[in-house]
mmCIF file of N, CA and C in Angstrom:
data_model
loop_
_atom_site.group_PDB
_atom_site.id
_atom_site.type_symbol
_atom_site.label_atom_id
_atom_site.label_comp_id
_atom_site.label_asym_id
_atom_site.label_seq_id
_atom_site.Cartn_x
_atom_site.Cartn_y
_atom_site.Cartn_z
ATOM 1 N N MET A 1 -7.269 19.319 -25.400
ATOM 2 C CA MET A 1 -5.877 18.946 -25.592
ATOM 3 C C MET A 1 -5.837 17.586 -26.295
ATOM 4 N N PRO A 2 -5.146 17.444 -27.434
ATOM 5 C CA PRO A 2 -5.113 16.167 -28.133
ATOM 6 C C PRO A 2 -4.341 15.110 -27.349
ATOM 7 N N THR A 3 -4.798 13.874 -27.471
ATOM 8 C CA THR A 3 -4.133 12.767 -26.769
ATOM 9 C C THR A 3 -2.924 12.316 -27.570
ATOM 10 N N ALA A 4 -1.828 12.108 -26.881
ATOM 11 C CA ALA A 4 -0.617 11.609 -27.541
ATOM 12 C C ALA A 4 -0.826 10.149 -27.935
ATOM 13 N N THR A 5 -0.234 9.778 -29.035
ATOM 14 C CA THR A 5 -0.310 8.396 -29.460
ATOM 15 C C THR A 5 0.583 7.552 -28.560
ATOM 16 N N LEU A 6 0.035 6.448 -28.083
ATOM 17 C CA LEU A 6 0.825 5.563 -27.242
ATOM 18 C C LEU A 6 1.870 4.841 -28.071
ATOM 19 N N LYS A 7 3.005 4.586 -27.455
ATOM 20 C CA LYS A 7 4.055 3.817 -28.114
ATOM 21 C C LYS A 7 3.802 2.340 -27.847
ATOM 22 N N LYS A 8 4.318 1.504 -28.727
ATOM 23 C CA LYS A 8 4.131 0.063 -28.619
ATOM 24 C C LYS A 8 5.445 -0.583 -28.196
ATOM 25 N N PHE A 9 5.347 -1.606 -27.321
ATOM 26 C CA PHE A 9 6.526 -2.289 -26.799
ATOM 27 C C PHE A 9 6.351 -3.797 -26.856
ATOM 28 N N LEU A 10 7.439 -4.477 -27.201
ATOM 29 C CA LEU A 10 7.502 -5.933 -27.163
ATOM 30 C C LEU A 10 8.114 -6.305 -25.819
ATOM 31 N N VAL A 11 7.445 -7.173 -25.085
ATOM 32 C CA VAL A 11 7.914 -7.593 -23.768
ATOM 33 C C VAL A 11 8.212 -9.088 -23.840
ATOM 34 N N LEU A 12 9.441 -9.465 -23.472
ATOM 35 C CA LEU A 12 9.849 -10.867 -23.457
ATOM 36 C C LEU A 12 10.042 -11.314 -22.021
ATOM 37 N N TYR A 13 9.429 -12.441 -21.685
ATOM 38 C CA TYR A 13 9.563 -13.046 -20.359
ATOM 39 C C TYR A 13 10.543 -14.205 -20.509
ATOM 40 N N LEU A 14 11.690 -14.120 -19.841
ATOM 41 C CA LEU A 14 12.749 -15.117 -20.012
ATOM 42 C C LEU A 14 13.027 -15.900 -18.735
ATOM 43 N N VAL A 15 13.343 -17.192 -18.929
ATOM 44 C CA VAL A 15 13.806 -18.066 -17.847
ATOM 45 C C VAL A 15 14.802 -19.027 -18.472
ATOM 46 N N PRO A 16 15.996 -19.169 -17.884
ATOM 47 C CA PRO A 16 16.965 -20.116 -18.434
ATOM 48 C C PRO A 16 16.400 -21.540 -18.496
ATOM 49 N N ALA A 17 16.704 -22.248 -19.571
ATOM 50 C CA ALA A 17 16.189 -23.600 -19.787
ATOM 51 C C ALA A 17 16.553 -24.539 -18.641
ATOM 52 N N ASP A 18 17.755 -24.389 -18.056
ATOM 53 C CA ASP A 18 18.144 -25.291 -16.965
ATOM 54 C C ASP A 18 17.303 -25.043 -15.712
ATOM 55 N N VAL A 19 16.832 -23.822 -15.503
ATOM 56 C CA VAL A 19 15.948 -23.529 -14.371
ATOM 57 C C VAL A 19 14.608 -24.251 -14.577
ATOM 58 N N LEU A 20 14.098 -24.208 -15.807
ATOM 59 C CA LEU A 20 12.847 -24.916 -16.108
ATOM 60 C C LEU A 20 13.021 -26.427 -15.958
ATOM 61 N N ALA A 21 14.160 -26.951 -16.390
ATOM 62 C CA ALA A 21 14.428 -28.390 -16.270
ATOM 63 C C ALA A 21 14.484 -28.791 -14.800
ATOM 64 N N ASP A 22 15.132 -27.982 -13.960
ATOM 65 C CA ASP A 22 15.180 -28.268 -12.524
ATOM 66 C C ASP A 22 13.783 -28.205 -11.916
ATOM 67 N N TRP A 23 12.984 -27.234 -12.341
ATOM 68 C CA TRP A 23 11.616 -27.072 -11.831
ATOM 69 C C TRP A 23 10.783 -28.308 -12.164
ATOM 70 N N ALA A 24 10.985 -28.877 -13.332
ATOM 71 C CA ALA A 24 10.233 -30.070 -13.742
ATOM 72 C C ALA A 24 10.521 -31.261 -12.819
ATOM 73 N N LYS A 25 11.668 -31.243 -12.135
ATOM 74 C CA LYS A 25 12.048 -32.332 -11.216
ATOM 75 C C LYS A 25 11.512 -32.103 -9.799
ATOM 76 N N THR A 26 10.891 -30.946 -9.563
ATOM 77 C CA THR A 26 10.368 -30.616 -8.237
ATOM 78 C C THR A 26 9.200 -31.533 -7.898
ATOM 79 N N ASP A 27 9.053 -31.837 -6.616
ATOM 80 C CA ASP A 27 7.936 -32.662 -6.143
ATOM 81 C C ASP A 27 6.622 -32.132 -6.735
ATOM 82 N N PRO A 28 5.820 -33.009 -7.356
ATOM 83 C CA PRO A 28 4.588 -32.561 -8.033
ATOM 84 C C PRO A 28 3.632 -31.769 -7.138
ATOM 85 N N ALA A 29 3.480 -32.137 -5.889
ATOM 86 C CA ALA A 29 2.569 -31.408 -4.997
ATOM 87 C C ALA A 29 3.100 -29.998 -4.725
ATOM 88 N N THR A 30 4.388 -29.903 -4.488
ATOM 89 C CA THR A 30 5.028 -28.596 -4.271
ATOM 90 C C THR A 30 4.896 -27.735 -5.517
ATOM 91 N N ARG A 31 5.155 -28.350 -6.671
ATOM 92 C CA ARG A 31 5.088 -27.631 -7.943
ATOM 93 C C ARG A 31 3.671 -27.131 -8.207
ATOM 94 N N LYS A 32 2.675 -27.977 -7.963
ATOM 95 C CA LYS A 32 1.279 -27.590 -8.227
ATOM 96 C C LYS A 32 0.882 -26.397 -7.365
ATOM 97 N N THR A 33 1.232 -26.429 -6.080
ATOM 98 C CA THR A 33 0.898 -25.324 -5.175
ATOM 99 C C THR A 33 1.557 -24.029 -5.649
ATOM 100 N N ALA A 34 2.834 -24.097 -5.982
ATOM 101 C CA ALA A 34 3.561 -22.902 -6.440
ATOM 102 C C ALA A 34 2.995 -22.388 -7.763
ATOM 103 N N GLU A 35 2.660 -23.303 -8.675
ATOM 104 C CA GLU A 35 2.110 -22.888 -9.969
ATOM 105 C C GLU A 35 0.739 -22.248 -9.813
ATOM 106 N N GLN A 36 -0.081 -22.761 -8.895
ATOM 107 C CA GLN A 36 -1.394 -22.151 -8.664
ATOM 108 C C GLN A 36 -1.241 -20.743 -8.088
ATOM 109 N N LYS A 37 -0.288 -20.571 -7.166
ATOM 110 C CA LYS A 37 -0.036 -19.231 -6.618
ATOM 111 C C LYS A 37 0.425 -18.291 -7.719
ATOM 112 N N MET A 38 1.363 -18.761 -8.559
ATOM 113 C CA MET A 38 1.870 -17.944 -9.661
ATOM 114 C C MET A 38 0.727 -17.551 -10.610
ATOM 115 N N GLN A 39 -0.146 -18.492 -10.933
ATOM 116 C CA GLN A 39 -1.263 -18.187 -11.826
ATOM 117 C C GLN A 39 -2.173 -17.124 -11.224
ATOM 118 N N GLY A 40 -2.421 -17.219 -9.918
ATOM 119 C CA GLY A 40 -3.251 -16.207 -9.251
ATOM 120 C C GLY A 40 -2.582 -14.839 -9.266
ATOM 121 N N ASP A 41 -1.274 -14.819 -8.957
ATOM 122 C CA ASP A 41 -0.517 -13.555 -8.968
ATOM 123 C C ASP A 41 -0.488 -12.949 -10.367
ATOM 124 N N TRP A 42 -0.271 -13.808 -11.384
ATOM 125 C CA TRP A 42 -0.277 -13.345 -12.781
ATOM 126 C C TRP A 42 -1.637 -12.756 -13.135
ATOM 127 N N GLY A 43 -2.688 -13.462 -12.774
ATOM 128 C CA GLY A 43 -4.046 -12.994 -13.088
ATOM 129 C C GLY A 43 -4.317 -11.623 -12.504
ATOM 130 N N ARG A 44 -3.889 -11.430 -11.238
ATOM 131 C CA ARG A 44 -4.074 -10.117 -10.596
ATOM 132 C C ARG A 44 -3.257 -9.046 -11.311
ATOM 133 N N TRP A 45 -1.995 -9.374 -11.639
ATOM 134 C CA TRP A 45 -1.148 -8.396 -12.328
ATOM 135 C C TRP A 45 -1.754 -8.040 -13.680
ATOM 136 N N MET A 46 -2.175 -9.048 -14.429
ATOM 137 C CA MET A 46 -2.758 -8.807 -15.761
ATOM 138 C C MET A 46 -4.021 -7.951 -15.648
ATOM 139 N N SER A 47 -4.836 -8.225 -14.665
ATOM 140 C CA SER A 47 -6.059 -7.444 -14.462
ATOM 141 C C SER A 47 -5.724 -5.993 -14.115
ATOM 142 N N ASP A 48 -4.733 -5.799 -13.238
ATOM 143 C CA ASP A 48 -4.331 -4.445 -12.838
ATOM 144 C C ASP A 48 -3.727 -3.650 -14.001
ATOM 145 N N HIS A 49 -3.181 -4.333 -14.990
ATOM 146 C CA HIS A 49 -2.500 -3.672 -16.113
ATOM 147 C C HIS A 49 -3.207 -3.917 -17.452
ATOM 148 N N ALA A 50 -4.450 -4.336 -17.395
ATOM 149 C CA ALA A 50 -5.188 -4.731 -18.600
ATOM 150 C C ALA A 50 -5.232 -3.648 -19.675
ATOM 151 N N LYS A 51 -5.283 -2.375 -19.270
ATOM 152 C CA LYS A 51 -5.395 -1.296 -20.252
ATOM 153 C C LYS A 51 -4.164 -1.163 -21.130
ATOM 154 N N MET A 52 -3.008 -1.592 -20.628
ATOM 155 C CA MET A 52 -1.786 -1.417 -21.418
ATOM 156 C C MET A 52 -1.435 -2.655 -22.245
ATOM 157 N N ILE A 53 -2.045 -3.801 -21.947
ATOM 158 C CA ILE A 53 -1.669 -5.059 -22.594
ATOM 159 C C ILE A 53 -2.540 -5.314 -23.823
ATOM 160 N N THR A 54 -1.884 -5.467 -24.961
ATOM 161 C CA THR A 54 -2.591 -5.784 -26.202
ATOM 162 C C THR A 54 -2.724 -7.289 -26.365
ATOM 163 N N VAL A 55 -1.641 -8.012 -26.079
ATOM 164 C CA VAL A 55 -1.635 -9.470 -26.221
ATOM 165 C C VAL A 55 -0.557 -10.061 -25.312
ATOM 166 N N THR A 56 -0.809 -11.263 -24.794
ATOM 167 C CA THR A 56 0.203 -12.059 -24.098
ATOM 168 C C THR A 56 0.006 -13.494 -24.541
ATOM 169 N N GLU A 57 1.083 -14.102 -25.035
ATOM 170 C CA GLU A 57 1.007 -15.477 -25.518
ATOM 171 C C GLU A 57 2.287 -16.220 -25.160
ATOM 172 N N GLY A 58 2.178 -17.531 -25.082
ATOM 173 C CA GLY A 58 3.325 -18.374 -24.790
ATOM 174 C C GLY A 58 4.175 -18.591 -26.030
ATOM 175 N N ALA A 59 5.476 -18.767 -25.802
ATOM 176 C CA ALA A 59 6.398 -19.068 -26.895
ATOM 177 C C ALA A 59 6.648 -20.571 -26.910
ATOM 178 N N GLY A 60 6.639 -21.160 -28.086
ATOM 179 C CA GLY A 60 6.815 -22.602 -28.217
ATOM 180 C C GLY A 60 8.193 -22.982 -28.723
ATOM 181 N N LYS A 61 8.265 -24.135 -29.342
ATOM 182 C CA LYS A 61 9.537 -24.624 -29.883
ATOM 183 C C LYS A 61 10.075 -23.620 -30.891
ATOM 184 N N THR A 62 11.398 -23.563 -30.979
ATOM 185 C CA THR A 62 12.058 -22.535 -31.782
ATOM 186 C C THR A 62 12.869 -23.154 -32.913
ATOM 187 N N LYS A 63 12.814 -22.530 -34.067
ATOM 188 C CA LYS A 63 13.654 -22.873 -35.222
ATOM 189 C C LYS A 63 14.619 -21.724 -35.448
ATOM 190 N N VAL A 64 15.831 -22.058 -35.845
ATOM 191 C CA VAL A 64 16.801 -21.042 -36.224
ATOM 192 C C VAL A 64 16.973 -21.117 -37.732
ATOM 193 N N VAL A 65 16.976 -19.978 -38.376
ATOM 194 C CA VAL A 65 17.139 -19.895 -39.822
ATOM 195 C C VAL A 65 18.414 -19.113 -40.102
ATOM 196 N N THR A 66 19.344 -19.729 -40.802
ATOM 197 C CA THR A 66 20.591 -19.070 -41.182
ATOM 198 C C THR A 66 20.827 -19.312 -42.669
ATOM 199 N N SER A 67 21.872 -18.720 -43.199
ATOM 200 C CA SER A 67 22.202 -18.956 -44.604
ATOM 201 C C SER A 67 22.591 -20.423 -44.833
ATOM 202 N N ALA A 68 22.950 -21.127 -43.756
ATOM 203 C CA ALA A 68 23.321 -22.545 -43.871
ATOM 204 C C ALA A 68 22.104 -23.469 -43.809
ATOM 205 N N GLY A 69 20.936 -22.927 -43.445
ATOM 206 C CA GLY A 69 19.739 -23.761 -43.388
ATOM 207 C C GLY A 69 18.885 -23.483 -42.165
ATOM 208 N N ILE A 70 18.030 -24.446 -41.865
ATOM 209 C CA ILE A 70 17.063 -24.326 -40.775
ATOM 210 C C ILE A 70 17.293 -25.473 -39.796
ATOM 211 N N GLY A 71 17.230 -25.164 -38.521
ATOM 212 C CA GLY A 71 17.411 -26.204 -37.518
ATOM 213 C C GLY A 71 16.658 -25.874 -36.245
ATOM 214 N N ASP A 72 16.623 -26.839 -35.349
ATOM 215 C CA ASP A 72 16.005 -26.635 -34.048
ATOM 216 C C ASP A 72 16.979 -25.915 -33.127
ATOM 217 N N THR A 73 16.449 -25.077 -32.247
ATOM 218 C CA THR A 73 17.274 -24.384 -31.264
ATOM 219 C C THR A 73 16.442 -24.132 -30.023
ATOM 220 N N LYS A 74 17.054 -23.613 -28.998
ATOM 221 C CA LYS A 74 16.355 -23.237 -27.765
ATOM 222 C C LYS A 74 16.789 -21.833 -27.384
ATOM 223 N N ASN A 75 15.897 -21.130 -26.711
ATOM 224 C CA ASN A 75 16.244 -19.842 -26.112
ATOM 225 C C ASN A 75 15.519 -19.757 -24.778
ATOM 226 N N ASP A 76 15.645 -18.657 -24.096
ATOM 227 C CA ASP A 76 15.080 -18.513 -22.759
ATOM 228 C C ASP A 76 13.697 -17.868 -22.752
ATOM 229 N N ILE A 77 13.114 -17.610 -23.926
ATOM 230 C CA ILE A 77 11.828 -16.908 -23.995
ATOM 231 C C ILE A 77 10.683 -17.870 -23.683
ATOM 232 N N MET A 78 9.907 -17.541 -22.639
ATOM 233 C CA MET A 78 8.730 -18.338 -22.253
ATOM 234 C C MET A 78 7.444 -17.764 -22.850
ATOM 235 N N LEU A 79 7.340 -16.453 -22.786
ATOM 236 C CA LEU A 79 6.123 -15.753 -23.196
ATOM 237 C C LEU A 79 6.520 -14.422 -23.807
ATOM 238 N N TYR A 80 5.546 -13.804 -24.461
ATOM 239 C CA TYR A 80 5.755 -12.429 -24.912
ATOM 240 C C TYR A 80 4.452 -11.674 -24.758
ATOM 241 N N SER A 81 4.563 -10.376 -24.652
ATOM 242 C CA SER A 81 3.403 -9.478 -24.632
ATOM 243 C C SER A 81 3.682 -8.320 -25.568
ATOM 244 N N ILE A 82 2.620 -7.720 -26.037
ATOM 245 C CA ILE A 82 2.682 -6.425 -26.697
ATOM 246 C C ILE A 82 1.923 -5.481 -25.769
ATOM 247 N N VAL A 83 2.578 -4.395 -25.382
ATOM 248 C CA VAL A 83 1.940 -3.426 -24.500
ATOM 249 C C VAL A 83 2.046 -2.031 -25.100
ATOM 250 N N GLU A 84 1.181 -1.154 -24.623
ATOM 251 C CA GLU A 84 1.201 0.231 -25.061
ATOM 252 C C GLU A 84 1.374 1.128 -23.843
ATOM 253 N N ALA A 85 2.225 2.134 -23.980
ATOM 254 C CA ALA A 85 2.474 3.085 -22.900
ATOM 255 C C ALA A 85 2.971 4.396 -23.506
ATOM 256 N N ASP A 86 2.955 5.448 -22.703
ATOM 257 C CA ASP A 86 3.417 6.757 -23.168
ATOM 258 C C ASP A 86 4.915 6.763 -23.445
ATOM 259 N N THR A 87 5.690 6.074 -22.569
ATOM 260 C CA THR A 87 7.151 6.081 -22.721
ATOM 261 C C THR A 87 7.718 4.697 -22.421
ATOM 262 N N HIS A 88 8.953 4.498 -22.830
ATOM 263 C CA HIS A 88 9.676 3.255 -22.570
ATOM 264 C C HIS A 88 9.819 3.039 -21.060
ATOM 265 N N ASP A 89 10.160 4.093 -20.331
ATOM 266 C CA ASP A 89 10.321 3.983 -18.877
ATOM 267 C C ASP A 89 9.021 3.574 -18.196
ATOM 268 N N ILE A 90 7.909 4.144 -18.617
ATOM 269 C CA ILE A 90 6.613 3.787 -18.023
ATOM 270 C C ILE A 90 6.311 2.317 -18.295
ATOM 271 N N ALA A 91 6.567 1.888 -19.527
ATOM 272 C CA ALA A 91 6.318 0.481 -19.865
ATOM 273 C C ALA A 91 7.182 -0.432 -19.004
ATOM 274 N N ALA A 92 8.468 -0.134 -18.893
ATOM 275 C CA ALA A 92 9.379 -0.979 -18.125
ATOM 276 C C ALA A 92 9.009 -0.987 -16.638
ATOM 277 N N LYS A 93 8.706 0.163 -16.076
ATOM 278 C CA LYS A 93 8.378 0.252 -14.646
ATOM 279 C C LYS A 93 7.131 -0.552 -14.301
ATOM 280 N N ALA A 94 6.220 -0.717 -15.253
ATOM 281 C CA ALA A 94 5.015 -1.497 -15.002
ATOM 282 C C ALA A 94 5.351 -2.955 -14.681
ATOM 283 N N PHE A 95 6.512 -3.418 -15.143
ATOM 284 C CA PHE A 95 6.916 -4.812 -14.946
ATOM 285 C C PHE A 95 7.862 -5.000 -13.760
ATOM 286 N N ALA A 96 8.175 -3.925 -13.042
ATOM 287 C CA ALA A 96 9.163 -3.988 -11.961
ATOM 288 C C ALA A 96 8.793 -4.996 -10.872
ATOM 289 N N ASN A 97 7.517 -5.172 -10.591
ATOM 290 C CA ASN A 97 7.077 -6.106 -9.544
ATOM 291 C C ASN A 97 6.241 -7.237 -10.128
ATOM 292 N N HIS A 98 6.537 -7.608 -11.360
ATOM 293 C CA HIS A 98 5.771 -8.663 -12.032
ATOM 294 C C HIS A 98 6.038 -10.018 -11.380
ATOM 295 N N PRO A 99 5.018 -10.866 -11.206
ATOM 296 C CA PRO A 99 5.201 -12.181 -10.588
ATOM 297 C C PRO A 99 6.217 -13.071 -11.315
ATOM 298 N N HIS A 100 6.418 -12.866 -12.593
ATOM 299 C CA HIS A 100 7.403 -13.661 -13.339
ATOM 300 C C HIS A 100 8.784 -13.565 -12.695
ATOM 301 N N LEU A 101 9.086 -12.425 -12.092
ATOM 302 C CA LEU A 101 10.412 -12.192 -11.515
ATOM 303 C C LEU A 101 10.662 -12.992 -10.242
ATOM 304 N N THR A 102 9.639 -13.694 -9.733
ATOM 305 C CA THR A 102 9.843 -14.567 -8.575
ATOM 306 C C THR A 102 10.477 -15.895 -8.996
ATOM 307 N N ILE A 103 10.540 -16.171 -10.291
ATOM 308 C CA ILE A 103 11.202 -17.373 -10.795
ATOM 309 C C ILE A 103 12.708 -17.124 -10.751
ATOM 310 N N PRO A 104 13.490 -18.058 -10.189
ATOM 311 C CA PRO A 104 14.947 -17.851 -10.121
ATOM 312 C C PRO A 104 15.552 -17.556 -11.500
ATOM 313 N N GLN A 105 16.453 -16.594 -11.541
ATOM 314 C CA GLN A 105 17.202 -16.198 -12.743
ATOM 315 C C GLN A 105 16.321 -15.692 -13.887
ATOM 316 N N SER A 106 15.077 -15.364 -13.590
ATOM 317 C CA SER A 106 14.183 -14.864 -14.643
ATOM 318 C C SER A 106 14.460 -13.396 -14.926
ATOM 319 N N SER A 107 13.980 -12.947 -16.063
ATOM 320 C CA SER A 107 14.074 -11.526 -16.416
ATOM 321 C C SER A 107 12.953 -11.185 -17.376
ATOM 322 N N ILE A 108 12.747 -9.901 -17.530
ATOM 323 C CA ILE A 108 11.748 -9.384 -18.475
ATOM 324 C C ILE A 108 12.442 -8.299 -19.281
ATOM 325 N N GLN A 109 12.356 -8.417 -20.591
ATOM 326 C CA GLN A 109 12.934 -7.400 -21.465
ATOM 327 C C GLN A 109 11.794 -6.622 -22.119
ATOM 328 N N VAL A 110 11.929 -5.318 -22.126
ATOM 329 C CA VAL A 110 10.910 -4.424 -22.711
ATOM 330 C C VAL A 110 11.589 -3.595 -23.778
ATOM 331 N N MET A 111 11.154 -3.764 -25.029
ATOM 332 C CA MET A 111 11.773 -3.004 -26.113
ATOM 333 C C MET A 111 10.722 -2.307 -26.963
ATOM 334 N N GLU A 112 11.047 -1.087 -27.367
ATOM 335 C CA GLU A 112 10.117 -0.318 -28.187
ATOM 336 C C GLU A 112 10.004 -0.919 -29.574
ATOM 337 N N VAL A 113 8.798 -0.938 -30.086
ATOM 338 C CA VAL A 113 8.526 -1.395 -31.444
ATOM 339 C C VAL A 113 8.246 -0.161 -32.276
ATOM 340 N N ARG A 114 9.016 0.000 -33.362
ATOM 341 C CA ARG A 114 8.863 1.177 -34.219
ATOM 342 C C ARG A 114 8.399 0.744 -35.603
ATOM 343 N N ALA A 115 7.569 1.550 -36.196
ATOM 344 C CA ALA A 115 7.137 1.281 -37.568
ATOM 345 C C ALA A 115 8.338 1.397 -38.506
ATOM 346 N N MET A 116 8.319 0.571 -39.543
ATOM 347 C CA MET A 116 9.403 0.630 -40.520
ATOM 348 C C MET A 116 8.936 1.410 -41.747
ATOM 349 N N GLY A 117 9.843 2.121 -42.358
ATOM 350 C CA GLY A 117 9.512 2.848 -43.572
ATOM 351 C C GLY A 117 8.844 4.176 -43.303
ATOM 352 N N PRO A 118 8.426 4.836 -44.391
ATOM 353 C CA PRO A 118 7.811 6.163 -44.251
ATOM 354 C C PRO A 118 6.433 6.067 -43.584
ATOM 355 N N HIS A 119 6.068 7.115 -42.880
ATOM 356 C CA HIS A 119 4.773 7.156 -42.190
ATOM 357 C C HIS A 119 3.772 7.892 -43.042
#
């Protein structure tokens, strides 16, 4: 039986900028302990889902480009991943218990990536 081609998905990890700003004001010892726990939880999640993850990288400073020019801007994107799965639902469900969601007001968006033009 031939294997179906996996679909590709862009995954965005979002946290509102004001939540990050408040977190930066947290007691350093408290913050370090929580960040170490988060890193461990992330590592376990990434290991458990390694077969579906193509890449995960942090998002940095953002520029906005419009017909009026280029400027600095901010958005809520912290990280992104490219993942592969059979369906959109399977890809999204894989993130249902992701450690990122323990951050207040955080979210994860999963969108299908489609090739452009003729195949």
